[in-house]
Amino acid sequence: MVRGLRGLSLTAAGTAAGAALIALPVAASALTGPDPGSGPSDEQGVQPGAPSWAPFVPPAPRPASPPAVPTLPPVPQVPPAPSPWGRSQPKETGYTAYVALAGSGRVARVDVATHTVTSTAIRADTAEGVAVTPDARKVYVAVTGQYQVMAVDAASLRTTPIVVGAFPQDVAVSPDGAQAYAAVTGGDTGDGGSSAVAVIDTRTDTVTRRIDVGAAPRRVAFAPDGGHAYVATARGLVVIDTAKGTVTGRVAGIPDAQGVAVGPDGDRVYATQPDANLLYVVDAANRKVTRKVKAGAEPWAVTATSDGRKVYVADMNSDSVGVYDATGRKHLGDVPVGRLPASVEAAPDGSEVWAGNDMTGTVSVIDTGDDKVTTTIRGGARNETLGASPLDIAFVRNP
């Protein structure tokens, strides 16, 4: 199913045509001129002198034809190795966030305490997904335009490309840091579609297994104990047993899923269906939908707070983030953010939720105490708001 929003396609099928445009942010970046909604108060919570991204760097010109599809190497079926990050963590010294900026071909590193961008040195063509190992040493980036996931040493920025397949849209690291799962979306449900999740050994940065999950895997979320992974696909929500590396079930009643998140105790899973404007609440133990909630327009991404009390949904075409109690029974309100929020992620301490605004090119920081935007991290200059497209956010505790 190729879905559009506000007349712009967000599927990876658009990548394979013409100038190899990937998804909404790249299509949008072809527009010129200032954001018609821009102005001194176009976004809630923006204060004079608000922290900014590094100076905007336009993406390199696209080739006239789509990249040749590389031949995927044979994959040995290797069982998961013990985690190299199984040791205890050092005393907490704060958090860092990594933000995938698909429009500018970079990944931003942000100090969470000050909301200050400290680097945009990681370069990645159409970076749509980002994840980081628990020890903060490696960053994984889903490089949708290059059929790759990039493994980046966070200290040296040395990069290892890992060929995973056509148009990976997301990457997630397991709680123990031993594996990274890449959603190889392909051409969505049209020509060139994919059905694979590529499993990457984070010690060797090689693909050890490919798991068939069904048409167009889009987003991946691990259970807190790492025993299961949940994959949002064009055919619904799929459950993977991570020890076996096999699909062990599908959640009935969800025909099409885009966003996915797992509650802090692993007892609930949340999924969004943008075309139907729905949020699903799933009982993880019996894999059944317990509640189907009417959300805002085009609910895209979803996250749950670490205290297990609230769920936040990025409603793209509402230009807002919906707030619900963990059971989905109460709609607690809507937080106005920037234009087309496409990503949302709760900070590990539960005090903030960050929403990446695709069209505005900013990140809205929401205080979870009163559900108001307290500051806005800007992307690009005022007349270049389409340049950033923050499509994914990953937090990690500082070593």
CSV table of N, CA and C in Angstrom, one decimal, residues 189-262:
chain,number,residue,atom,x,y,z
A,189,THR,N,4.8,-2.0,-0.5
A,189,THR,CA,4.0,-3.1,-1.0
A,189,THR,C,3.9,-3.1,-2.5
A,190,GLY,N,4.6,-2.2,-3.2
A,190,GLY,CA,4.6,-2.2,-4.6
A,190,GLY,C,5.7,-3.0,-5.2
A,191,ASP,N,6.2,-2.7,-6.4
A,191,ASP,CA,7.3,-3.4,-7.0
A,191,ASP,C,8.5,-3.2,-6.2
A,192,GLY,N,9.3,-4.3,-6.1
A,192,GLY,CA,10.5,-4.2,-5.3
A,192,GLY,C,10.3,-4.4,-3.9
A,193,GLY,N,9.2,-4.8,-3.4
A,193,GLY,CA,8.9,-4.9,-2.0
A,193,GLY,C,9.8,-5.9,-1.3
A,194,SER,N,10.0,-5.8,0.0
A,194,SER,CA,10.8,-6.6,0.8
A,194,SER,C,10.0,-7.2,1.9
A,195,SER,N,10.5,-8.3,2.5
A,195,SER,CA,9.8,-8.9,3.6
A,195,SER,C,10.8,-9.2,4.7
A,196,ALA,N,12.0,-8.6,4.7
A,196,ALA,CA,13.0,-9.1,5.6
A,196,ALA,C,13.4,-8.1,6.7
A,197,VAL,N,13.7,-8.7,7.8
A,197,VAL,CA,14.5,-8.0,8.9
A,197,VAL,C,15.9,-8.6,8.9
A,198,ALA,N,16.9,-7.7,8.7
A,198,ALA,CA,18.3,-8.2,8.7
A,198,ALA,C,18.8,-8.1,10.1
A,199,VAL,N,19.4,-9.2,10.6
A,199,VAL,CA,19.9,-9.3,12.0
A,199,VAL,C,21.4,-9.1,11.9
A,200,ILE,N,21.9,-8.0,12.6
A,200,ILE,CA,23.4,-7.7,12.5
A,200,ILE,C,24.0,-8.0,13.9
A,201,ASP,N,25.1,-8.7,13.8
A,201,ASP,CA,26.0,-9.0,15.0
A,201,ASP,C,26.8,-7.7,15.2
A,202,THR,N,26.6,-7.0,16.3
A,202,THR,CA,27.3,-5.8,16.6
A,202,THR,C,28.7,-5.9,16.9
A,203,ARG,N,29.2,-7.1,17.2
A,203,ARG,CA,30.7,-7.3,17.4
A,203,ARG,C,31.4,-7.3,16.1
A,204,THR,N,30.8,-7.9,15.1
A,204,THR,CA,31.5,-8.1,13.8
A,204,THR,C,30.9,-7.1,12.7
A,205,ASP,N,29.7,-6.5,13.0
A,205,ASP,CA,29.0,-5.7,12.0
A,205,ASP,C,28.8,-6.4,10.7
A,206,THR,N,28.3,-7.6,10.8
A,206,THR,CA,27.9,-8.4,9.7
A,206,THR,C,26.5,-9.0,9.9
A,207,VAL,N,25.8,-9.2,8.8
A,207,VAL,CA,24.5,-9.8,8.8
A,207,VAL,C,24.6,-11.3,9.0
A,208,THR,N,24.0,-11.8,10.1
A,208,THR,CA,24.0,-13.2,10.4
A,208,THR,C,22.8,-13.9,10.1
A,209,ARG,N,21.7,-13.2,9.8
A,209,ARG,CA,20.4,-13.9,9.6
A,209,ARG,C,19.4,-12.9,8.9
A,210,ARG,N,18.5,-13.4,8.1
A,210,ARG,CA,17.4,-12.6,7.6
A,210,ARG,C,16.1,-13.3,8.0
A,211,ILE,N,15.2,-12.5,8.6
A,211,ILE,CA,13.9,-13.1,9.1
A,211,ILE,C,12.8,-12.6,8.2
A,212,ASP,N,12.0,-13.5,7.6
A,212,ASP,CA,10.9,-13.1,6.8
A,212,ASP,C,9.7,-12.8,7.7
A,213,VAL,N,9.3,-11.5,7.6
A,213,VAL,CA,8.2,-11.0,8.5
A,213,VAL,C,7.0,-10.6,7.7
A,214,GLY,N,7.0,-10.7,6.4
A,214,GLY,CA,5.9,-10.2,5.6
A,214,GLY,C,6.2,-8.9,5.0
A,215,ALA,N,5.2,-8.4,4.2
A,215,ALA,CA,5.4,-7.3,3.3
A,215,ALA,C,5.8,-6.0,4.1
A,216,ALA,N,6.9,-5.4,3.6
A,216,ALA,CA,7.2,-4.0,4.0
A,216,ALA,C,7.4,-3.8,5.5
A,217,PRO,N,8.4,-4.4,6.1
A,217,PRO,CA,8.7,-4.1,7.5
A,217,PRO,C,9.1,-2.7,7.6
A,218,ARG,N,8.6,-1.9,8.6
A,218,ARG,CA,8.8,-0.5,8.6
A,218,ARG,C,9.5,0.0,9.9
A,219,ARG,N,9.1,-0.5,11.0
A,219,ARG,CA,9.7,-0.1,12.3
A,219,ARG,C,9.9,-1.3,13.2
A,220,VAL,N,10.9,-1.2,14.1
A,220,VAL,CA,11.2,-2.4,15.0
A,220,VAL,C,11.3,-1.8,16.4
A,221,ALA,N,10.8,-2.6,17.4
A,221,ALA,CA,11.0,-2.3,18.8
A,221,ALA,C,11.2,-3.5,19.6
A,222,PHE,N,12.2,-3.5,20.5
A,222,PHE,CA,12.5,-4.7,21.3
A,222,PHE,C,11.7,-4.6,22.6
A,223,ALA,N,11.4,-5.8,23.2
A,223,ALA,CA,10.9,-5.8,24.5
A,223,ALA,C,12.0,-5.5,25.5
A,224,PRO,N,11.7,-5.0,26.7
A,224,PRO,CA,12.8,-4.6,27.6
A,224,PRO,C,13.7,-5.7,28.0
A,225,ASP,N,13.3,-6.9,28.0
A,225,ASP,CA,14.2,-8.0,28.3
A,225,ASP,C,14.9,-8.6,27.1
A,226,GLY,N,14.6,-8.1,25.9
A,226,GLY,CA,15.2,-8.5,24.7
A,226,GLY,C,14.7,-9.8,24.2
A,227,GLY,N,13.8,-10.5,24.8
A,227,GLY,CA,13.3,-11.8,24.4
A,227,GLY,C,12.5,-11.8,23.1
A,228,HIS,N,11.8,-10.7,22.8
A,228,HIS,CA,11.0,-10.5,21.6
A,228,HIS,C,11.3,-9.2,21.0
A,229,ALA,N,11.1,-9.2,19.7
A,229,ALA,CA,11.1,-7.9,18.9
A,229,ALA,C,9.8,-7.8,18.2
A,230,TYR,N,9.2,-6.6,18.1
A,230,TYR,CA,8.0,-6.4,17.4
A,230,TYR,C,8.2,-5.5,16.1
A,231,VAL,N,7.6,-6.0,15.0
A,231,VAL,CA,7.9,-5.3,13.7
A,231,VAL,C,6.6,-4.9,13.1
A,232,ALA,N,6.5,-3.6,12.8
A,232,ALA,CA,5.3,-3.0,12.1
A,232,ALA,C,5.5,-3.2,10.7
A,233,THR,N,4.5,-3.8,10.0
A,233,THR,CA,4.6,-4.1,8.6
A,233,THR,C,3.3,-3.7,7.9
A,234,ALA,N,3.3,-3.8,6.6
A,234,ALA,CA,2.1,-3.5,5.8
A,234,ALA,C,1.0,-4.5,6.0
A,235,ARG,N,1.3,-5.6,6.7
A,235,ARG,CA,0.3,-6.6,6.9
A,235,ARG,C,0.0,-6.7,8.4
A,236,GLY,N,0.5,-5.8,9.2
A,236,GLY,CA,0.2,-5.8,10.6
A,236,GLY,C,1.4,-5.8,11.5
A,237,LEU,N,1.2,-6.3,12.7
A,237,LEU,CA,2.3,-6.4,13.8
A,237,LEU,C,2.8,-7.8,13.9
A,238,VAL,N,4.1,-8.0,13.8
A,238,VAL,CA,4.7,-9.3,13.8
A,238,VAL,C,5.6,-9.4,15.1
A,239,VAL,N,5.6,-10.6,15.7
A,239,VAL,CA,6.4,-10.9,16.9
A,239,VAL,C,7.5,-11.9,16.5
A,240,ILE,N,8.8,-11.5,16.9
A,240,ILE,CA,9.9,-12.3,16.7
A,240,ILE,C,10.5,-12.8,18.0
A,241,ASP,N,10.8,-14.1,18.0
A,241,ASP,CA,11.6,-14.7,19.2
A,241,ASP,C,13.0,-14.4,18.8
A,242,THR,N,13.7,-13.6,19.6
A,242,THR,CA,15.0,-13.2,19.2
A,242,THR,C,16.1,-14.2,19.5
A,243,ALA,N,15.8,-15.2,20.4
A,243,ALA,CA,16.8,-16.2,20.6
A,243,ALA,C,16.8,-17.2,19.5
A,244,LYS,N,15.6,-17.5,18.9
A,244,LYS,CA,15.5,-18.4,17.8
A,244,LYS,C,15.7,-17.7,16.5
A,245,GLY,N,15.4,-16.4,16.4
A,245,GLY,CA,15.5,-15.7,15.2
A,245,GLY,C,14.4,-16.0,14.2
A,246,THR,N,13.2,-16.3,14.8
A,246,THR,CA,12.1,-16.7,13.9
A,246,THR,C,10.8,-15.9,14.4
A,247,VAL,N,9.9,-15.8,13.4
A,247,VAL,CA,8.6,-15.2,13.7
A,247,VAL,C,7.8,-16.2,14.5
A,248,THR,N,7.2,-15.8,15.7
A,248,THR,CA,6.5,-16.7,16.5
A,248,THR,C,5.0,-16.3,16.6
A,249,GLY,N,4.6,-15.2,16.0
A,249,GLY,CA,3.2,-14.9,16.0
A,249,GLY,C,3.0,-13.5,15.3
A,250,ARG,N,1.7,-13.3,15.1
A,250,ARG,CA,1.2,-12.0,14.6
A,250,ARG,C,0.0,-11.6,15.4
A,251,VAL,N,-0.1,-10.3,15.6
A,251,VAL,CA,-1.2,-9.8,16.4
A,251,VAL,C,-2.4,-9.6,15.5
A,252,ALA,N,-3.5,-10.3,15.8
A,252,ALA,CA,-4.7,-10.2,15.0
A,252,ALA,C,-5.4,-8.9,15.2
A,253,GLY,N,-6.1,-8.4,14.2
A,253,GLY,CA,-6.9,-7.2,14.3
A,253,GLY,C,-6.1,-5.9,14.0
A,254,ILE,N,-4.9,-6.0,13.5
A,254,ILE,CA,-4.1,-4.8,13.1
A,254,ILE,C,-3.8,-5.1,11.6
A,255,PRO,N,-4.5,-4.5,10.6
A,255,PRO,CA,-4.3,-4.9,9.2
A,255,PRO,C,-3.1,-4.2,8.6
A,256,ASP,N,-2.6,-3.1,9.2
A,256,ASP,CA,-1.5,-2.3,8.6
A,256,ASP,C,-0.9,-1.5,9.7
A,257,ALA,N,0.4,-1.6,9.9
A,257,ALA,CA,1.0,-0.9,11.0
A,257,ALA,C,2.2,0.0,10.6
A,258,GLN,N,2.4,1.1,11.2
A,258,GLN,CA,3.6,2.0,10.9
A,258,GLN,C,4.5,2.1,12.1
A,259,GLY,N,4.0,2.7,13.2
A,259,GLY,CA,4.8,2.9,14.3
A,259,GLY,C,4.6,1.8,15.3
A,260,VAL,N,5.6,1.6,16.2
A,260,VAL,CA,5.5,0.5,17.2
A,260,VAL,C,6.4,0.9,18.4
A,261,ALA,N,5.9,0.7,19.6
A,261,ALA,CA,6.6,0.9,20.8
A,261,ALA,C,6.2,-0.1,21.8
A,262,VAL,N,7.1,-0.3,22.8
A,262,VAL,CA,6.8,-1.3,23.9
A,262,VAL,C,6.9,-0.6,25.2
